[in-house]
PDB file of C-alpha atoms in Angstrom:
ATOM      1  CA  UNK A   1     -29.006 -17.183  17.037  1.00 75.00           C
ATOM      2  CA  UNK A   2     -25.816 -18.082  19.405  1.00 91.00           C
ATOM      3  CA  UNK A   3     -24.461 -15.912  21.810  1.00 96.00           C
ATOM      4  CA  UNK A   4     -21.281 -15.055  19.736  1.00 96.00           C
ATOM      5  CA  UNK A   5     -23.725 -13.790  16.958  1.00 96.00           C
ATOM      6  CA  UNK A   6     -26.112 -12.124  19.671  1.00 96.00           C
ATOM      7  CA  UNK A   7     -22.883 -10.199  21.164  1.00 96.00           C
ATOM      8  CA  UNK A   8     -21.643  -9.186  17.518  1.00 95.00           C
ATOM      9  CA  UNK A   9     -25.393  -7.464  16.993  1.00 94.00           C
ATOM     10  CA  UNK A  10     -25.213  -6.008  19.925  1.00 93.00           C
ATOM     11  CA  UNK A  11     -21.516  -5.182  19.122  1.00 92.00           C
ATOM     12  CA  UNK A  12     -22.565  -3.819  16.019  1.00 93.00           C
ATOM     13  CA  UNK A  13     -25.728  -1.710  17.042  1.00 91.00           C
ATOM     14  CA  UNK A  14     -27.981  -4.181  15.300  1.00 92.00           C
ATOM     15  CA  UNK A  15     -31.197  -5.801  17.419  1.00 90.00           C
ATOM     16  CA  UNK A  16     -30.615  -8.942  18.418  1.00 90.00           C
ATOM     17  CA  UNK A  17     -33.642 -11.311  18.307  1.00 91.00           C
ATOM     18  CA  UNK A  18     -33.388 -11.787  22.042  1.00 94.00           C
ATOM     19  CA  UNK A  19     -31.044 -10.138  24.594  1.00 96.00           C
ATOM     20  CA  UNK A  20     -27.907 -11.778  25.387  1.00 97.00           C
ATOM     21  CA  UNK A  21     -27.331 -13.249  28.482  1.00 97.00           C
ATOM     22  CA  UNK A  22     -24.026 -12.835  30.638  1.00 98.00           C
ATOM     23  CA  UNK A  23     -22.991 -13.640  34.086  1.00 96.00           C
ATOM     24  CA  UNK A  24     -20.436 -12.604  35.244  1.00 97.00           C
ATOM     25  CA  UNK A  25     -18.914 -15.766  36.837  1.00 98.00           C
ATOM     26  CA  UNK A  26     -16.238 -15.547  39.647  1.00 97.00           C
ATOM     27  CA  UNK A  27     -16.469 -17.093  43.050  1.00 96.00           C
ATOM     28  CA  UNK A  28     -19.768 -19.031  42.001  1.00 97.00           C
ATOM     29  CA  UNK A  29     -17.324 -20.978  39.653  1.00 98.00           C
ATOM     30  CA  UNK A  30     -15.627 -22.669  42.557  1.00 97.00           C
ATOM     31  CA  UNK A  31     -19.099 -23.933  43.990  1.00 96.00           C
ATOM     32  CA  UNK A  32     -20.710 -25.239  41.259  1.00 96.00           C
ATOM     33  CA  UNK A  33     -17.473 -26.531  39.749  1.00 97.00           C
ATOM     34  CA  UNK A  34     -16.133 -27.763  42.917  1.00 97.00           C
ATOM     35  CA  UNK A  35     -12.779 -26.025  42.893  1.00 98.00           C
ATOM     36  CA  UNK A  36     -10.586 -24.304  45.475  1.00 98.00           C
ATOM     37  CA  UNK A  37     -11.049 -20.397  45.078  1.00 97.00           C
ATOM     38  CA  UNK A  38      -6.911 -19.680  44.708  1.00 98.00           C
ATOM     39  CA  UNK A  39      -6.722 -22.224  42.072  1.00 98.00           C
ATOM     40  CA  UNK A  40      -9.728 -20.494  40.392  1.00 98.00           C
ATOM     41  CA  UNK A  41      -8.012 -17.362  40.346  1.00 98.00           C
ATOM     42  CA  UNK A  42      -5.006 -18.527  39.792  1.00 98.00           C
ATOM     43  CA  UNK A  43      -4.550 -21.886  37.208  1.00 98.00           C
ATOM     44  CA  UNK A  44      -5.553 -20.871  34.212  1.00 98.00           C
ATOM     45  CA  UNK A  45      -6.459 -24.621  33.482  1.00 98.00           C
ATOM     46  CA  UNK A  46      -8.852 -24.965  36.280  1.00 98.00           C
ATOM     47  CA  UNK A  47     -10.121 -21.683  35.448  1.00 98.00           C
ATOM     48  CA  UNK A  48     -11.088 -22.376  32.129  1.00 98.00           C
ATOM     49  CA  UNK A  49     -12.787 -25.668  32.771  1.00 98.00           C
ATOM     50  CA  UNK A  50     -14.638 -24.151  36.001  1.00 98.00           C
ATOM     51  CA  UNK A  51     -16.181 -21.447  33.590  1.00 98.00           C
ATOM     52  CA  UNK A  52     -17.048 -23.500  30.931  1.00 98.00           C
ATOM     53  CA  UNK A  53     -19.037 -26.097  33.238  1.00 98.00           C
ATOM     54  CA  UNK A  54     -20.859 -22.903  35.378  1.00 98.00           C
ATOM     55  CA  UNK A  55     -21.586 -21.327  31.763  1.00 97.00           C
ATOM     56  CA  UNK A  56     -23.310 -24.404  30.480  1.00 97.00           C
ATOM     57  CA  UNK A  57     -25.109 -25.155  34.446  1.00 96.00           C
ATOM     58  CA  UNK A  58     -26.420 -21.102  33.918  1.00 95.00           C
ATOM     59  CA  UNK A  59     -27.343 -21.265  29.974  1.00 96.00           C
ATOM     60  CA  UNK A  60     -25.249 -18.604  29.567  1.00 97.00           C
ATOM     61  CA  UNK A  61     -24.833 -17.085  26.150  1.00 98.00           C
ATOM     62  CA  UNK A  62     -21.540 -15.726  27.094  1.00 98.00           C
ATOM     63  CA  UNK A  63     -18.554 -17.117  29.347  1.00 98.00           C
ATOM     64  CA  UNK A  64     -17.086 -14.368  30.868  1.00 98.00           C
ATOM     65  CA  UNK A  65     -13.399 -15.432  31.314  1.00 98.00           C
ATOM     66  CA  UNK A  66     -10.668 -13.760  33.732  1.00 98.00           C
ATOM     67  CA  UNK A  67     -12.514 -12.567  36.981  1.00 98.00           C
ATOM     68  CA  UNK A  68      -9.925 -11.789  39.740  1.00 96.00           C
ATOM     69  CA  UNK A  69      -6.760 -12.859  37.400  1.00 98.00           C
ATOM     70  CA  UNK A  70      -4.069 -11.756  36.304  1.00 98.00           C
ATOM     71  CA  UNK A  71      -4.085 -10.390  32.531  1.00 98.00           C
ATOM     72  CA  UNK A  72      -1.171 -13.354  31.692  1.00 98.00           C
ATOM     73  CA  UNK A  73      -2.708 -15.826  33.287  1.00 98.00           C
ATOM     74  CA  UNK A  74      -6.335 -14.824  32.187  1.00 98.00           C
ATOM     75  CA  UNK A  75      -5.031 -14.400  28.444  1.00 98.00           C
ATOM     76  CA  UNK A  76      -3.894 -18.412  28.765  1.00 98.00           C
ATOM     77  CA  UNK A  77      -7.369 -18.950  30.528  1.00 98.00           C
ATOM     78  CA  UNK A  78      -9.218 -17.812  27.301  1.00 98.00           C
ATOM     79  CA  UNK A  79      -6.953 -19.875  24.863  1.00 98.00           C
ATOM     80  CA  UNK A  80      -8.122 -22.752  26.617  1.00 98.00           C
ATOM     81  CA  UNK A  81     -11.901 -21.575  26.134  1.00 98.00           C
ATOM     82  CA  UNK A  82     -12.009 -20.079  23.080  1.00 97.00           C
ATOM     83  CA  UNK A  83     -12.053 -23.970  21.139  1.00 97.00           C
ATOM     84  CA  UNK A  84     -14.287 -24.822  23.258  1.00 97.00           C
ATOM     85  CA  UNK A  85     -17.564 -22.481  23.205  1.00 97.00           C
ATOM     86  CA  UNK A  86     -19.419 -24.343  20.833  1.00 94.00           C
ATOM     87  CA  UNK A  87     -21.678 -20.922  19.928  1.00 95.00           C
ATOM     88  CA  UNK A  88     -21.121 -19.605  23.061  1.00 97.00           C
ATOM     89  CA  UNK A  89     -19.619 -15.546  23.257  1.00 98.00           C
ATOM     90  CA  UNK A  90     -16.511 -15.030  25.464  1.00 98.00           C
ATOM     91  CA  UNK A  91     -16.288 -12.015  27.384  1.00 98.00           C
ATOM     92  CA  UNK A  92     -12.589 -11.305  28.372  1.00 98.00           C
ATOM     93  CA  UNK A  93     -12.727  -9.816  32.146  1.00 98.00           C
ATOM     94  CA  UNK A  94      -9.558  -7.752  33.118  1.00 98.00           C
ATOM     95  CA  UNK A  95      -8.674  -5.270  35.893  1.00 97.00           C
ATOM     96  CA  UNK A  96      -7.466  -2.257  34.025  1.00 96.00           C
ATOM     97  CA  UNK A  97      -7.818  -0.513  30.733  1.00 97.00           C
ATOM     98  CA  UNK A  98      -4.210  -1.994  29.291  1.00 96.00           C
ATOM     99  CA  UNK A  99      -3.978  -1.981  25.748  1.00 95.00           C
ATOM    100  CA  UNK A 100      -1.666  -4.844  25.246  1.00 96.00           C
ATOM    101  CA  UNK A 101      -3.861  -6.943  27.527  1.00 98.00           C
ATOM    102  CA  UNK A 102      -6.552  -5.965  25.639  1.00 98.00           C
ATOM    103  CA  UNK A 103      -5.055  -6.418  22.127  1.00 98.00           C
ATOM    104  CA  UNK A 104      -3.889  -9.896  23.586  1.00 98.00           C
ATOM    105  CA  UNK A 105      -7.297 -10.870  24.322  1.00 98.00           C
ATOM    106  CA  UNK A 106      -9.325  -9.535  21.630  1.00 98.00           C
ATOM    107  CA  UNK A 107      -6.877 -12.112  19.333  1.00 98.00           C
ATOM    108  CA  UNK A 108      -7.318 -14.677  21.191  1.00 98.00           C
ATOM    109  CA  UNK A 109     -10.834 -14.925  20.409  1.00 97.00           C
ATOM    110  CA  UNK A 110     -12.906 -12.568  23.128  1.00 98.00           C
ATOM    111  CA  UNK A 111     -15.934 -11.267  21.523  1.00 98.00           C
ATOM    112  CA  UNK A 112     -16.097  -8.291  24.498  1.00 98.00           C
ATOM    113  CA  UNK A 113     -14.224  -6.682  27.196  1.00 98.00           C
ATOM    114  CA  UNK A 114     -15.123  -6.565  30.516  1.00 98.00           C
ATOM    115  CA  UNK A 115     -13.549  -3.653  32.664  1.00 98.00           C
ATOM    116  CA  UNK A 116     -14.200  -5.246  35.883  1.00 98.00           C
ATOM    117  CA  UNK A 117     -14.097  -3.090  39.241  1.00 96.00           C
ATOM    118  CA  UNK A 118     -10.747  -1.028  37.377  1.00 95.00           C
ATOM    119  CA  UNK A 119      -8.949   1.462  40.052  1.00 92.00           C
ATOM    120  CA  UNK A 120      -7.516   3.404  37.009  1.00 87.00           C
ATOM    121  CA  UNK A 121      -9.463   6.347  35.688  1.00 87.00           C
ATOM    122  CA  UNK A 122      -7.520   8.399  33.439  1.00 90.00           C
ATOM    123  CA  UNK A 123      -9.931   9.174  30.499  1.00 91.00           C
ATOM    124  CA  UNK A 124      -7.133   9.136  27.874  1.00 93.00           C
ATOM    125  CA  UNK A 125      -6.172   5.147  29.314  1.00 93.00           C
ATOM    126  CA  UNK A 126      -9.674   4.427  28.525  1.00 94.00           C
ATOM    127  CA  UNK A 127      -9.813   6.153  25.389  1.00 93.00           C
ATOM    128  CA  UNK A 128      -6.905   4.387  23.984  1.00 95.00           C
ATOM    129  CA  UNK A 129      -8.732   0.879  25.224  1.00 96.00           C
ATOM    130  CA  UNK A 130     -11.836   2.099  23.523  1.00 95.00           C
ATOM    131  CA  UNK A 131     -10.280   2.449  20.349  1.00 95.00           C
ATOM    132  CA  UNK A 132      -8.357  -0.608  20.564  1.00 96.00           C
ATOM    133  CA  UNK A 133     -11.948  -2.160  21.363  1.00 97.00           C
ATOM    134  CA  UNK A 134     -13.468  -0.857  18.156  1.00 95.00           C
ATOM    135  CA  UNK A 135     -10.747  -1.553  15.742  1.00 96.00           C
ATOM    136  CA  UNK A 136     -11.470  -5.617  16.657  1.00 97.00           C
ATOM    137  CA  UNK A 137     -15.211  -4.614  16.638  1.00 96.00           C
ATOM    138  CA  UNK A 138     -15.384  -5.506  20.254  1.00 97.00           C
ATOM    139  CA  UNK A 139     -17.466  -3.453  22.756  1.00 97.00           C
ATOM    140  CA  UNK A 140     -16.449  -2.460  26.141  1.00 98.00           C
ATOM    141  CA  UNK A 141     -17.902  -2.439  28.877  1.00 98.00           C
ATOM    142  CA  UNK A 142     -17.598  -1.199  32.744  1.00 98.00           C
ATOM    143  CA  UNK A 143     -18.509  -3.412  35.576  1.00 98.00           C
ATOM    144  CA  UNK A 144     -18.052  -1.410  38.518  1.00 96.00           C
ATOM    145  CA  UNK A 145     -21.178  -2.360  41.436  1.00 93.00           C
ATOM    146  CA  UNK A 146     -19.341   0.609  43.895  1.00 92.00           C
ATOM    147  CA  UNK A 147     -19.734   3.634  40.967  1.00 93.00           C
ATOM    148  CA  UNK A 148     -22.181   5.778  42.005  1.00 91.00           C
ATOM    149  CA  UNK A 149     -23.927   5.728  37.996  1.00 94.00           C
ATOM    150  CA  UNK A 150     -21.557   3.643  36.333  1.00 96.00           C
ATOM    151  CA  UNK A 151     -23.256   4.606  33.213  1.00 96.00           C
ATOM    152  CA  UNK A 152     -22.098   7.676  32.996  1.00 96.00           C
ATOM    153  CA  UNK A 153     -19.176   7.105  34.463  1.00 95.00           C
ATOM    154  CA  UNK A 154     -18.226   4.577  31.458  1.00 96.00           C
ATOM    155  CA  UNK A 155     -19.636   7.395  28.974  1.00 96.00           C
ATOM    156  CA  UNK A 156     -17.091   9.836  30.181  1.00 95.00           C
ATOM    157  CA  UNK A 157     -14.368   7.490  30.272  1.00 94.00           C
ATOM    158  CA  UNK A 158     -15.314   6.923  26.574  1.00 94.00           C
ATOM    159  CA  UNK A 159     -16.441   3.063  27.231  1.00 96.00           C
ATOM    160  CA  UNK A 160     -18.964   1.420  24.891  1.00 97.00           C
ATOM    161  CA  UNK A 161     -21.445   0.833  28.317  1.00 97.00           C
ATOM    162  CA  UNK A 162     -21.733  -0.306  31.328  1.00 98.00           C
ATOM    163  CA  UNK A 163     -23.709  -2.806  34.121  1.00 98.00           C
ATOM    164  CA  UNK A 164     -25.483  -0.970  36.198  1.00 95.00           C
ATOM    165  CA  UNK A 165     -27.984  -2.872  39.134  1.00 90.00           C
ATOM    166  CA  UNK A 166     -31.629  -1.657  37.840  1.00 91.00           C
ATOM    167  CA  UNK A 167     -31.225  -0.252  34.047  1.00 94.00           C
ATOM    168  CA  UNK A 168     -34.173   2.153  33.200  1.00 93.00           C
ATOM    169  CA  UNK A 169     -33.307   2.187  29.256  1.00 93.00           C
ATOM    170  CA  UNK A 170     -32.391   5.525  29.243  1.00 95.00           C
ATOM    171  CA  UNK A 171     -28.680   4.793  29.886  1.00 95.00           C
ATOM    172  CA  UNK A 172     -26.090   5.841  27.207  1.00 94.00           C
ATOM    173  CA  UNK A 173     -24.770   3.141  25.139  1.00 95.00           C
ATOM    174  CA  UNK A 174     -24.614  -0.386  25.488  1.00 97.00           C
ATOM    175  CA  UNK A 175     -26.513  -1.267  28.919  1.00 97.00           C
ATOM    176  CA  UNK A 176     -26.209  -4.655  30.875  1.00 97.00           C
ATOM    177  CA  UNK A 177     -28.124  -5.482  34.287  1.00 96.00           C
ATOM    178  CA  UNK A 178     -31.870  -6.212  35.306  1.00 93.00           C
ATOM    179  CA  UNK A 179     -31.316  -9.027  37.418  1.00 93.00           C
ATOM    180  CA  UNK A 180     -31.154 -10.716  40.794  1.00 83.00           C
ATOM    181  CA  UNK A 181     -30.391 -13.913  42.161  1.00 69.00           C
ATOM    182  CA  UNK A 182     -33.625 -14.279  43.359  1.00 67.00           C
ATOM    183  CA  UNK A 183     -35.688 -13.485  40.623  1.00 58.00           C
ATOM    184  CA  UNK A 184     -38.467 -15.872  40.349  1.00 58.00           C
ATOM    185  CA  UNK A 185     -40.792 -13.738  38.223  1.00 62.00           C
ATOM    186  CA  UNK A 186     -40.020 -13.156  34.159  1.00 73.00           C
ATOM    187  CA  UNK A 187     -37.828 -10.402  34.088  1.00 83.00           C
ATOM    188  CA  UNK A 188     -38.798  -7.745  31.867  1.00 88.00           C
ATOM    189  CA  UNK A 189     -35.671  -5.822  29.120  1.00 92.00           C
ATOM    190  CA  UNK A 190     -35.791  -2.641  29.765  1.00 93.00           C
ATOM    191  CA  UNK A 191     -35.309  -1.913  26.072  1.00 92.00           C
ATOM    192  CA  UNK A 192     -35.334  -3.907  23.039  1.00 87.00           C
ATOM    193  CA  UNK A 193     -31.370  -2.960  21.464  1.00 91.00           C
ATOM    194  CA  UNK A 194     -28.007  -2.274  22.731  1.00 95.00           C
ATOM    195  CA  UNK A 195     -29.160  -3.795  25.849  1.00 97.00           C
ATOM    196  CA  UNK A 196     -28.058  -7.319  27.887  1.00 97.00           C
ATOM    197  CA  UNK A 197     -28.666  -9.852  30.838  1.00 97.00           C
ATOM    198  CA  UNK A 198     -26.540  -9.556  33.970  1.00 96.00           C
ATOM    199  CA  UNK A 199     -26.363  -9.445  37.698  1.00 95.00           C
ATOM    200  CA  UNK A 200     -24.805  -5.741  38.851  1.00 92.00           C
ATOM    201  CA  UNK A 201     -21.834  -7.755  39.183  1.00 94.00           C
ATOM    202  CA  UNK A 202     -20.389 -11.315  40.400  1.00 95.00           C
ATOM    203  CA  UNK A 203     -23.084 -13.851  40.108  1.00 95.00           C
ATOM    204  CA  UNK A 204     -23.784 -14.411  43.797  1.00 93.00           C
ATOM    205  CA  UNK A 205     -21.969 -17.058  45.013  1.00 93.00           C
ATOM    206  CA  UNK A 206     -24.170 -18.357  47.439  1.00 92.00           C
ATOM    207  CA  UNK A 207     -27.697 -18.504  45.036  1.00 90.00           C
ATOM    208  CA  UNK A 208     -29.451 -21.637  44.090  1.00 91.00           C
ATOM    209  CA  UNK A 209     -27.702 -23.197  41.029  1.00 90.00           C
ATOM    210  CA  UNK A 210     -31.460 -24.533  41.074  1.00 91.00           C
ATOM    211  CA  UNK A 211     -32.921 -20.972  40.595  1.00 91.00           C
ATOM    212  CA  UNK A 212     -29.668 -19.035  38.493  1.00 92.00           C
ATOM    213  CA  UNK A 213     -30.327 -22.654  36.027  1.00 91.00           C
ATOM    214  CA  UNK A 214     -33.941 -21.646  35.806  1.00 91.00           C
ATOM    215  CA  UNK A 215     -33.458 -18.340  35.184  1.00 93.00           C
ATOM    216  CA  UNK A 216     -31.000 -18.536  32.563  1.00 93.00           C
ATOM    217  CA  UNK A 217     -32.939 -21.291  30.580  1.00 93.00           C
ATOM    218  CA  UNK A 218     -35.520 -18.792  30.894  1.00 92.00           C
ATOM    219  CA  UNK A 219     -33.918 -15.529  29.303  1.00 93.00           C
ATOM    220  CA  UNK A 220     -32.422 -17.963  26.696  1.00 93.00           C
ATOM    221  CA  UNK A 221     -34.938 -20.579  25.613  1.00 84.00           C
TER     222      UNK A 221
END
């Protein structure tokens, strides 16, 4: 099972045979693709090829696409991915709950949304992304390291889930987290659906690609 089928379970409330595993790739992009941080951020061309090559060095199921971009220029980022995934999920990563950016994205082939660090937080924004979100059959999710319990937090903003740092499996909806950069030991899922890999944010930019490698072939092999 591929990560775009492994998101759509998980998408769809259904267990996945494995979790899925997505890190959320920003600065670490530049290193390991060997690209100056503004043009990261802010050509969609060497965006999409940085993400594509970290994805594949990580064995990530999902390339997260957009960190730290504009919604235009992220939008032209992901039409540059999206032919190019080969089984791979993209997760669309934008600042704020806007429905046209989100509409935008979800047609251009994301397979989730990725609210990443947003400063707005009027429920009724977040509602209307939500059910922008499910008419597409795409989750959402909140990615916000600084929120106190982002789980709840995306809950009562009426988001699908959230990432939070150490999951206990108690969380409402669709949980991601349960891992650090360092992790040498087999991590262990803290629940069996609804429930996927990720850092509590940005994948550290200064790990070991030697050690993030090994730990994605691990959660994915």
């Amino acid at each position: 099972m591929g990560g775009r089928e492994l998101v759509a379970a998980l998408a769809a409330g259904r267990t996945p045979e494995r979790p899925p595993y997505l890190p959320l790739i920003g600065r670490i992009a530049a290193v390991l693709a060997q690209v100056d941080e503004t043009d990261l951020r802010t050509l969609p061309r060497v965006h999409a090829a940085a993400v594509l090559e970290t994805a594949a060095a990580l064995a990530a199921d999902v390339v997260s696409v957009g960190v730290g971009m504009r919604a235009e220029d992220s939008l032209e980022a992901l039409t540059r991915v999206a032919p190019l995934l080969g089984g791979r999920a993209a997760a669309a990563c934008l600042a704020e709950p806007d429905p046209a950016a989100i509409r935008a994205h979800c047609e251009a082939g994301a397979d989730m949304v990725l609210l990443v660090s947003p400063a707005e937080r009027r429920p009724a924004r977040y509602r209307t992304a939500a059910n922008l979100c499910r008419f597409y059959g795409r989750p959402l999710i909140l990615v916000d390291p600084d929120a106190d319990d982002c789980a709840a937090l995306a809950a009562d903003l009426g988001c699908d889930g959230a990432v939070v740092a150490a999951p206990s499996g108690s969380e409402p909806g669709i949980v991601g987290g349960g891992l650090v950069a360092s992790a040498g030991a087999e991590p262990v899922a803290p629940r069996a659906d609804r429930f996927f890999w990720a850092f509590a944010g940005e994948v550290p930019a200064d790990a070991s690609p030697e050690v993030l490698g090994a730990l994605g072939r691990r959660l994915t092999g």
